[in-house]
XYZ file of C-alpha atoms in Angstrom:
555
model
C 35.470 15.611 -3.123
C 35.735 18.569 -0.760
C 35.804 17.869 2.986
C 32.816 19.024 5.023
C 34.807 21.923 6.464
C 35.781 23.114 2.949
C 32.235 22.669 1.625
C 30.816 24.520 4.629
C 33.161 27.439 4.056
C 32.170 27.531 0.387
C 28.445 27.547 1.199
C 28.784 30.272 3.814
C 30.908 32.351 1.423
C 28.145 32.078 -1.162
C 25.391 32.524 1.381
C 26.371 35.698 3.175
C 26.767 38.082 0.229
C 23.454 36.854 -1.176
C 21.761 37.778 2.087
C 23.493 41.080 2.670
C 21.307 42.897 0.193
C 18.092 42.018 2.035
C 19.385 42.561 5.560
C 19.544 46.339 5.478
C 22.201 48.547 7.011
C 20.757 48.186 10.507
C 21.166 44.417 10.431
C 24.394 43.484 8.677
C 24.459 39.829 7.741
C 27.177 37.729 9.276
C 27.686 34.112 10.197
C 25.973 34.676 13.547
C 22.692 35.004 11.663
C 23.074 31.611 9.965
C 21.902 28.527 11.886
C 23.710 25.316 10.953
C 22.568 21.831 11.802
C 23.517 18.390 10.554
C 21.278 15.634 9.270
C 23.112 12.287 9.391
C 20.069 10.312 8.231
C 19.035 10.627 4.604
C 16.578 13.356 3.638
C 14.309 12.213 0.830
C 11.895 15.084 0.202
C 10.979 18.673 1.060
C 7.328 17.896 0.309
C 5.290 17.719 3.552
C 3.228 14.868 2.075
C 6.351 12.744 2.618
C 7.306 13.976 6.106
C 7.477 10.476 7.567
C 10.975 10.605 9.065
C 12.769 13.048 11.321
C 15.081 14.355 8.581
C 12.132 15.302 6.374
C 10.052 16.622 9.291
C 12.761 18.992 10.514
C 13.440 20.284 7.004
C 9.801 20.950 6.054
C 8.961 22.499 9.436
C 11.056 25.526 8.495
C 9.239 25.975 5.160
C 5.547 25.401 5.878
C 2.681 25.957 8.320
C -0.555 24.198 9.163
C -3.920 25.228 10.551
C -2.660 24.630 14.087
C 0.680 24.053 15.797
C 1.813 22.610 19.125
C 2.917 24.928 21.916
C 5.684 24.143 24.426
C 3.214 22.025 26.425
C 2.295 20.104 23.237
C -1.184 21.599 23.177
C -2.681 22.606 19.783
C -2.806 26.369 19.209
C -3.996 28.435 16.215
C -1.478 28.933 13.394
C -2.715 29.721 9.871
C -6.157 29.341 11.425
C -6.694 32.370 13.675
C -9.376 30.419 15.575
C -11.295 27.167 15.384
C -14.442 25.621 16.766
C -15.455 22.008 17.378
C -19.148 21.141 17.197
C -20.849 19.814 20.296
C -21.042 16.299 18.846
C -17.300 16.394 17.983
C -17.890 15.668 14.290
C -17.336 19.099 12.722
C -14.189 21.212 12.943
C -14.474 24.762 11.611
C -11.396 26.916 11.032
C -11.267 30.635 10.305
C -8.030 31.546 8.506
C -5.995 34.531 9.543
C -5.577 37.292 6.941
C -2.123 38.161 5.631
C -0.685 34.639 5.320
C 0.985 34.321 1.923
C 2.868 31.627 0.082
C 6.547 32.294 -0.584
C 7.430 34.339 -3.638
C 7.875 31.890 -6.499
C 7.862 31.633 -10.267
C 4.674 29.560 -10.037
C 2.657 32.684 -9.183
C 1.792 35.671 -11.387
C 4.641 38.182 -11.264
C 6.614 35.842 -9.013
C 4.818 37.162 -5.908
C 3.353 34.741 -3.390
C -0.431 34.911 -3.181
C -2.647 34.744 -0.049
C -3.520 31.342 1.422
C -7.211 30.433 1.170
C -9.449 27.695 2.537
C -9.480 25.905 -0.879
C -5.683 25.527 -0.503
C -6.238 23.378 2.578
C -8.955 21.385 0.825
C -6.486 20.732 -2.010
C -3.613 19.859 0.364
C -5.719 17.438 2.430
C -7.239 15.694 -0.594
C -3.770 15.392 -2.081
C -2.715 13.269 0.901
C -5.567 10.860 0.148
C -4.973 10.796 -3.614
C -3.423 7.454 -4.573
C -1.384 9.110 -7.322
C 0.427 11.165 -4.662
C 1.440 7.934 -2.878
C 1.869 9.814 0.384
C 2.495 7.772 3.541
C 0.461 10.413 5.398
C -3.034 9.543 4.199
C -3.662 7.645 7.435
C -4.131 10.913 9.329
C -7.539 11.241 7.636
C -8.506 7.689 6.631
C -10.864 6.110 9.108
C -11.491 9.485 10.727
C -13.134 11.797 8.191
C -16.598 11.225 6.746
C -16.686 8.099 4.560
C -18.956 6.491 1.997
C -20.389 2.968 2.153
C -17.137 1.571 0.710
C -15.110 3.081 3.544
C -13.468 5.743 1.379
C -13.407 9.447 2.386
C -16.256 11.304 0.706
C -15.475 14.216 -1.596
C -17.117 16.681 0.797
C -15.262 15.697 3.992
C -13.182 18.878 3.526
C -15.200 21.926 2.565
C -14.250 25.563 1.933
C -17.285 27.534 3.110
C -15.617 30.616 1.615
C -12.030 31.770 1.027
C -11.345 32.193 4.747
C -13.442 29.411 6.340
C -12.703 25.684 6.243
C -14.778 22.861 7.666
C -13.709 19.255 8.218
C -16.340 16.537 8.764
C -15.485 13.440 10.827
C -17.477 10.217 10.753
C -17.328 10.096 14.554
C -15.603 12.113 17.293
C -11.836 11.692 17.510
C -10.407 13.693 20.399
C -6.727 13.855 19.234
C -7.725 15.248 15.821
C -6.289 18.731 16.425
C -2.971 17.168 17.385
C -3.000 15.263 14.102
C -3.622 18.504 12.181
C -0.436 19.905 13.750
C 1.612 17.209 11.984
C 3.710 18.238 8.947
C 1.559 16.011 6.735
C -1.220 18.602 7.195
C 0.855 21.619 6.126
C -0.645 23.689 3.329
C 0.854 23.640 -0.191
C -0.116 25.607 -3.332
C -1.725 23.733 -6.209
C 0.280 25.839 -8.706
C 3.637 24.544 -7.448
C 2.579 20.898 -7.256
C 1.107 20.991 -10.764
C 4.141 22.773 -12.244
C 6.818 20.574 -10.667
C 4.975 17.258 -10.263
C 7.226 14.717 -8.522
C 9.994 17.347 -8.512
C 8.023 19.364 -5.971
C 10.177 17.453 -3.477
C 13.085 19.718 -4.438
C 11.126 22.866 -5.369
C 9.157 23.496 -2.163
C 6.832 26.502 -1.834
C 5.314 27.080 1.585
C 4.255 29.785 4.020
C 6.903 29.256 6.703
C 9.624 31.416 8.252
C 12.254 30.387 5.692
C 12.247 30.048 1.908
C 14.025 27.384 -0.076
C 17.238 28.521 -1.798
C 19.374 25.530 -2.782
C 19.672 21.761 -2.347
C 22.992 20.198 -3.285
C 21.803 16.666 -2.588
C 23.987 14.801 -0.138
C 25.995 17.932 0.683
C 23.872 20.836 1.889
C 20.500 22.572 1.868
C 20.216 26.345 2.236
C 17.158 28.339 3.273
C 16.826 32.137 3.347
C 14.688 34.200 5.669
C 11.130 34.764 4.445
C 10.728 38.577 4.485
C 6.921 38.307 4.229
C 6.437 35.808 7.065
C 3.153 36.431 8.852
C 4.340 35.942 12.453
C 5.700 38.531 14.868
C 7.069 38.169 18.374
C 5.535 39.600 21.560
C 7.174 42.967 20.895
C 5.865 43.158 17.352
C 9.220 42.313 15.775
C 8.932 40.220 12.599
C 10.057 36.601 12.722
C 12.342 34.820 12.074
C 15.372 36.426 13.687
C 17.853 34.393 11.621
C 18.788 35.240 8.042
C 19.469 31.694 6.893
C 19.558 27.988 7.736
C 22.208 25.603 6.451
C 21.669 21.829 6.675
C 24.670 19.547 6.213
C 24.773 15.760 5.748
C 27.693 14.357 7.743
C 26.923 10.665 8.220
C 29.832 9.728 10.476
C 28.881 10.527 14.069
C 32.455 11.133 15.234
C 33.048 13.610 12.413
C 29.732 15.235 13.239
C 30.726 15.708 16.896
C 34.170 17.014 15.936
C 32.530 19.539 13.594
C 30.248 20.619 16.442
C 33.268 20.991 18.756
C 34.886 23.234 16.150
C 31.844 25.517 16.270
C 30.806 24.711 12.699
C 27.442 23.288 13.799
C 25.070 25.044 16.179
C 23.433 21.996 17.711
C 23.320 18.196 17.694
C 20.378 15.992 18.519
C 20.901 12.586 20.037
C 23.998 10.910 21.399
C 24.759 7.559 19.800
C 26.526 4.672 21.482
C 29.859 5.584 19.889
C 29.999 9.029 21.473
C 27.908 8.516 24.605
C 30.827 7.457 26.808
C 32.996 10.176 25.272
C 30.573 12.942 26.291
C 28.794 11.605 29.363
C 29.731 9.967 32.630
C 27.723 6.827 33.471
C 25.486 8.986 35.700
C 24.459 11.062 32.690
C 26.467 14.177 33.564
C 28.733 15.888 31.026
C 32.378 14.895 31.376
C 34.776 17.487 32.781
C 36.532 17.893 29.418
C 33.362 19.364 27.905
C 31.760 21.103 30.847
C 30.872 24.691 29.986
C 31.818 24.302 26.323
C 28.236 23.717 25.245
C 24.791 23.151 26.746
C 23.448 19.629 27.217
C 19.676 19.408 27.596
C 17.532 16.346 28.268
C 13.762 16.066 28.188
C 11.354 13.104 28.083
C 10.753 11.878 24.545
C 7.569 10.490 22.967
C 9.291 7.173 22.367
C 8.882 3.811 24.082
C 11.554 1.181 23.474
C 10.025 -2.252 23.935
C 10.076 -5.971 23.243
C 7.118 -7.321 21.306
C 5.648 -10.810 21.563
C 3.655 -12.270 18.654
C 0.474 -13.809 20.103
C -0.800 -15.184 16.786
C 1.127 -18.351 15.796
C -0.322 -18.466 12.244
C 2.851 -17.271 10.487
C 5.457 -18.534 12.959
C 7.725 -21.380 11.884
C 10.562 -23.545 13.184
C 12.628 -23.307 16.359
C 12.035 -19.564 16.661
C 8.238 -19.928 16.857
C 8.294 -19.681 20.671
C 5.017 -21.425 21.647
C 5.801 -20.810 25.327
C 5.294 -17.083 24.706
C 1.555 -17.632 24.379
C 1.538 -18.377 28.127
C 0.991 -15.118 30.019
C 3.025 -16.409 32.972
C 6.077 -16.784 30.731
C 5.664 -13.270 29.347
C 5.381 -11.851 32.860
C 8.414 -13.838 34.014
C 10.522 -12.409 31.187
C 9.508 -8.931 32.364
C 10.257 -9.540 36.057
C 13.708 -10.897 35.128
C 14.899 -7.566 33.700
C 16.826 -5.012 35.744
C 15.711 -1.974 33.753
C 17.288 0.731 35.989
C 20.652 -1.019 35.674
C 20.190 -1.243 31.905
C 19.664 2.534 31.724
C 22.655 3.271 33.966
C 25.191 0.885 32.440
C 24.341 0.968 28.757
C 22.602 4.300 28.183
C 24.457 6.613 30.604
C 21.130 7.350 32.311
C 19.593 8.696 29.110
C 16.015 7.457 29.376
C 13.697 6.320 32.144
C 13.152 2.648 33.068
C 9.919 1.118 31.762
C 8.411 0.622 35.204
C 4.844 1.460 34.155
C 2.832 0.617 31.040
C 3.377 1.248 27.348
C 2.423 4.948 27.439
C 5.636 6.963 27.918
C 6.315 9.315 30.816
C 6.271 12.375 28.526
C 2.474 12.241 28.137
C 0.129 13.848 30.679
C -1.951 10.689 31.129
C 1.135 8.743 32.298
C 1.038 7.614 35.909
C 3.410 5.021 37.363
C 1.230 5.043 40.481
C -2.035 4.286 38.671
C -0.392 1.978 36.124
C 2.246 0.031 38.074
C 4.481 -2.087 35.876
C 7.151 -4.703 36.565
C 10.005 -4.197 38.999
C 13.158 -6.293 38.983
C 12.156 -9.500 40.789
C 14.066 -12.597 39.619
C 12.509 -14.734 42.377
C 9.040 -13.900 41.039
C 10.253 -14.687 37.525
C 11.451 -18.161 38.584
C 8.167 -18.769 40.405
C 6.113 -17.927 37.311
C 8.330 -20.057 35.075
C 7.965 -23.001 37.427
C 4.179 -22.570 37.430
C 4.291 -22.600 33.612
C 6.220 -25.889 33.664
C 9.757 -24.646 33.066
C 12.842 -25.121 35.215
C 16.163 -27.009 35.420
C 14.553 -30.189 34.112
C 12.763 -28.404 31.283
C 14.681 -25.264 30.322
C 12.985 -22.573 28.274
C 14.749 -21.601 25.048
C 13.711 -18.570 22.973
C 14.899 -16.473 20.031
C 14.938 -12.652 20.088
C 14.957 -10.873 16.706
C 16.774 -7.535 16.650
C 19.057 -5.139 14.768
C 22.816 -4.795 15.062
C 22.548 -1.399 16.812
C 20.543 -3.031 19.622
C 22.883 -6.005 20.027
C 24.633 -4.694 23.144
C 21.362 -4.032 24.973
C 20.017 -7.427 23.933
C 23.111 -9.154 25.288
C 22.442 -7.522 28.655
C 18.833 -8.752 28.561
C 20.136 -12.180 27.592
C 22.218 -12.325 30.797
C 19.250 -11.241 32.913
C 17.126 -14.037 31.486
C 19.928 -16.584 31.875
C 19.963 -15.750 35.593
C 16.413 -17.122 35.890
C 17.065 -20.143 33.661
C 15.840 -18.850 30.307
C 18.181 -19.265 27.349
C 17.602 -16.617 24.683
C 19.403 -16.670 21.332
C 19.838 -13.289 19.652
C 19.044 -13.211 15.934
C 20.521 -10.150 14.171
C 18.636 -8.939 11.089
C 18.959 -6.127 8.582
C 16.483 -3.303 9.102
C 14.234 -4.141 6.148
C 14.159 -7.847 6.938
C 13.382 -7.214 10.602
C 10.550 -4.853 9.706
C 9.068 -7.326 7.225
C 9.201 -10.181 9.746
C 7.551 -8.137 12.480
C 4.873 -6.635 10.210
C 3.907 -10.035 8.830
C 3.851 -11.882 12.147
C 6.923 -14.018 11.468
C 8.945 -12.858 14.511
C 7.859 -14.474 17.787
C 9.918 -12.173 20.023
C 11.399 -8.902 18.762
C 12.814 -5.500 19.663
C 10.862 -2.452 18.557
C 10.206 1.186 19.390
C 7.151 3.379 19.030
C 7.748 7.061 18.387
C 4.538 9.006 18.873
C 3.005 10.616 15.796
C 1.042 13.094 17.921
C 1.042 13.863 21.660
C -1.858 11.741 22.857
C -1.802 8.330 24.544
C -4.338 7.084 21.983
C -1.469 6.912 19.490
C 0.258 4.336 21.735
C -2.819 2.425 22.836
C -3.930 2.010 19.203
C -1.141 -0.615 18.954
C -3.354 -3.037 20.880
C -6.748 -2.404 19.263
C -7.882 -5.583 17.505
C -8.969 -3.746 14.328
C -5.400 -2.471 13.856
C -3.655 -5.779 13.165
C -0.402 -5.528 11.210
C 0.607 -5.382 8.422
C -2.190 -2.912 7.632
C -2.191 -1.412 11.137
C 0.212 -0.867 14.039
C -0.876 -3.862 16.176
C 2.331 -5.858 15.634
C 1.616 -8.396 18.404
C -1.961 -9.201 17.261
C -3.144 -8.636 20.810
C -6.914 -9.025 21.054
C -9.190 -8.274 23.971
C -12.902 -7.446 23.818
C -12.641 -5.541 27.102
C -9.699 -3.516 25.789
C -11.453 -2.736 22.501
C -14.525 -1.488 24.353
C -12.419 0.865 26.502
C -10.488 2.090 23.441
C -13.682 2.941 21.577
C -15.138 4.593 24.658
C -12.009 6.722 25.163
C -12.141 7.973 21.566
C -15.596 9.417 22.256
C -14.886 10.831 25.722
C -14.461 14.608 25.587
C -13.810 15.060 29.303
C -10.026 15.049 29.662
C -9.804 13.474 33.113
C -12.304 10.741 32.258
C -10.431 9.993 29.055
C -7.134 9.748 30.920
C -8.731 7.313 33.372
C -9.798 5.130 30.435
C -6.281 5.311 28.989
C -4.849 4.162 32.314
C -7.346 1.323 32.529
C -6.278 0.144 29.069
C -2.604 0.413 29.958
C -3.184 -1.721 33.071
C -4.620 -4.448 30.819
C -1.480 -4.296 28.679
C 0.715 -4.561 31.772
C -1.207 -7.614 32.981
C -1.427 -9.406 29.615
C 2.122 -8.423 28.693
C 2.036 -8.571 24.866
C 4.949 -6.132 25.090
C 7.730 -5.470 27.591
C 8.413 -1.763 28.059
C 12.201 -1.492 28.392
C 12.489 2.275 28.765
C 10.940 5.612 27.908
C 13.439 7.501 25.819
C 14.759 11.029 26.339
C 15.688 13.755 23.859
C 19.326 14.783 24.295
C 20.552 17.947 22.613
C 23.933 19.602 22.524
C 23.670 23.319 21.762
C 26.358 25.959 21.361
C 26.391 28.476 24.204
C 25.548 31.418 21.938
C 22.245 29.921 20.722
C 19.043 31.265 22.289
C 15.414 30.258 21.872
C 15.972 26.604 20.949
C 14.279 24.443 23.553
C 13.854 20.642 23.425
C 10.404 19.106 23.719
C 8.995 15.553 23.860
C 8.216 15.581 20.124
C 11.869 16.477 19.377
C 10.677 19.230 17.067
C 13.129 21.637 15.478
C 11.457 25.057 15.316
C 13.861 27.819 14.298
C 11.597 30.841 13.855
C 12.451 32.253 17.316
C 16.090 31.176 17.467
C 18.883 33.765 17.857
C 22.656 33.516 17.860
C 24.569 35.974 20.024
């Protein structure tokens, strides 16, 4: 098998002549107009209906568009929809499509020319997500939100094309974050012709409206996109987007090889620094080591991800020594939180990548976050011992627990283990495979477990939904089976509140309940870390860790 460097050279050699013909004499194609990034995690589909992991999301973002998109402040803005309107009661969303948006040229259309996008295309794309034969993991973005029948199933008329350029969506009740949901890749528009022609193989024959068109997928080796010459967007000066001629995605799984390839200038950016390379690149204070200073740009920004410990409050499915009955005592849960030195954890084990979980569950990257209004747990081992004593635990009756985790979190868990040992709590670390850990947590068979929540859309509701009693796992995201009538009432009230400041106040009130009841322990709020070559312009990190290449240049 060819090495990555050899394969990369082969792909570029094939890529550049193919592009030269469409570049024109004023814009000769060269390698500076090809953006190269690596995807170490597996990429399973180029169909937006299956954009449920970062690899898929990044890949489909270059190929498709939705009605709306998020701006740099994570606020929904018009995209294929030139404007939209929400009814006064919050139950009807009307979108007027912009003229001139066309699907990519493809054999599925008459004469091979992409046709205009119409409102019925969105009706088809949205219903496809809900169709059981599609088996999309994205149907949840509409279920429970759009208009339903008596059986709780979306009605056939919840999405309606009023004409070719006007779409209306009917909700069963107001849901404030709905526009943010429509910005997700699940809601990108696809043409019926392509899905019907390719069937399941649409995953590798994508046809969208985005800045780049699909060219080739050598599975496991590389994906190549070409510039879409009929893309509907222009920049502020009227210049057509995108600026790049092509995108090349590689699949180097080994992180050291990936970083070496980046150092050699054969990749234009990396996202994330894993444990194996963190100390190589960063000092403990989070600054770039002298060996690499000036050789590339390192950028950090708050990430919509909370790393936490979950505590199962429902003993129904817990068995044996790991059942942890003491964890049903709120004083014990609070003591475990007070025992943790979260700032030291961030400094010593994460090279100051991330922010200590000193507030509630909602991460610092969201506008409703407030450490002042939602104070969390500081490091206070004396308070931890006091609470444990009040709960009946101490030298004469030591508390023993089991923490379920994954091998990649072992080092962090061992640090937590030492913190708890300092206050007299003995915690055994149980290492599980990813699938087994997920199954145990989803089905309530893990009493105490590590977990993370990566936001699906930029609204605190997406985090606070984890504690709503109607969202119990395995069907919903409430892994801890936390239940509170007061919390549920606030959650339902917040979903109807259209005043932003009042809604944020309700979010903060809910988060204070979570802090007090402590069904979870917020360890830290993650950060996006990107390494970018110095000649790349227009690629900015954001809390959603999106990869948007339509305005990227290479100098």
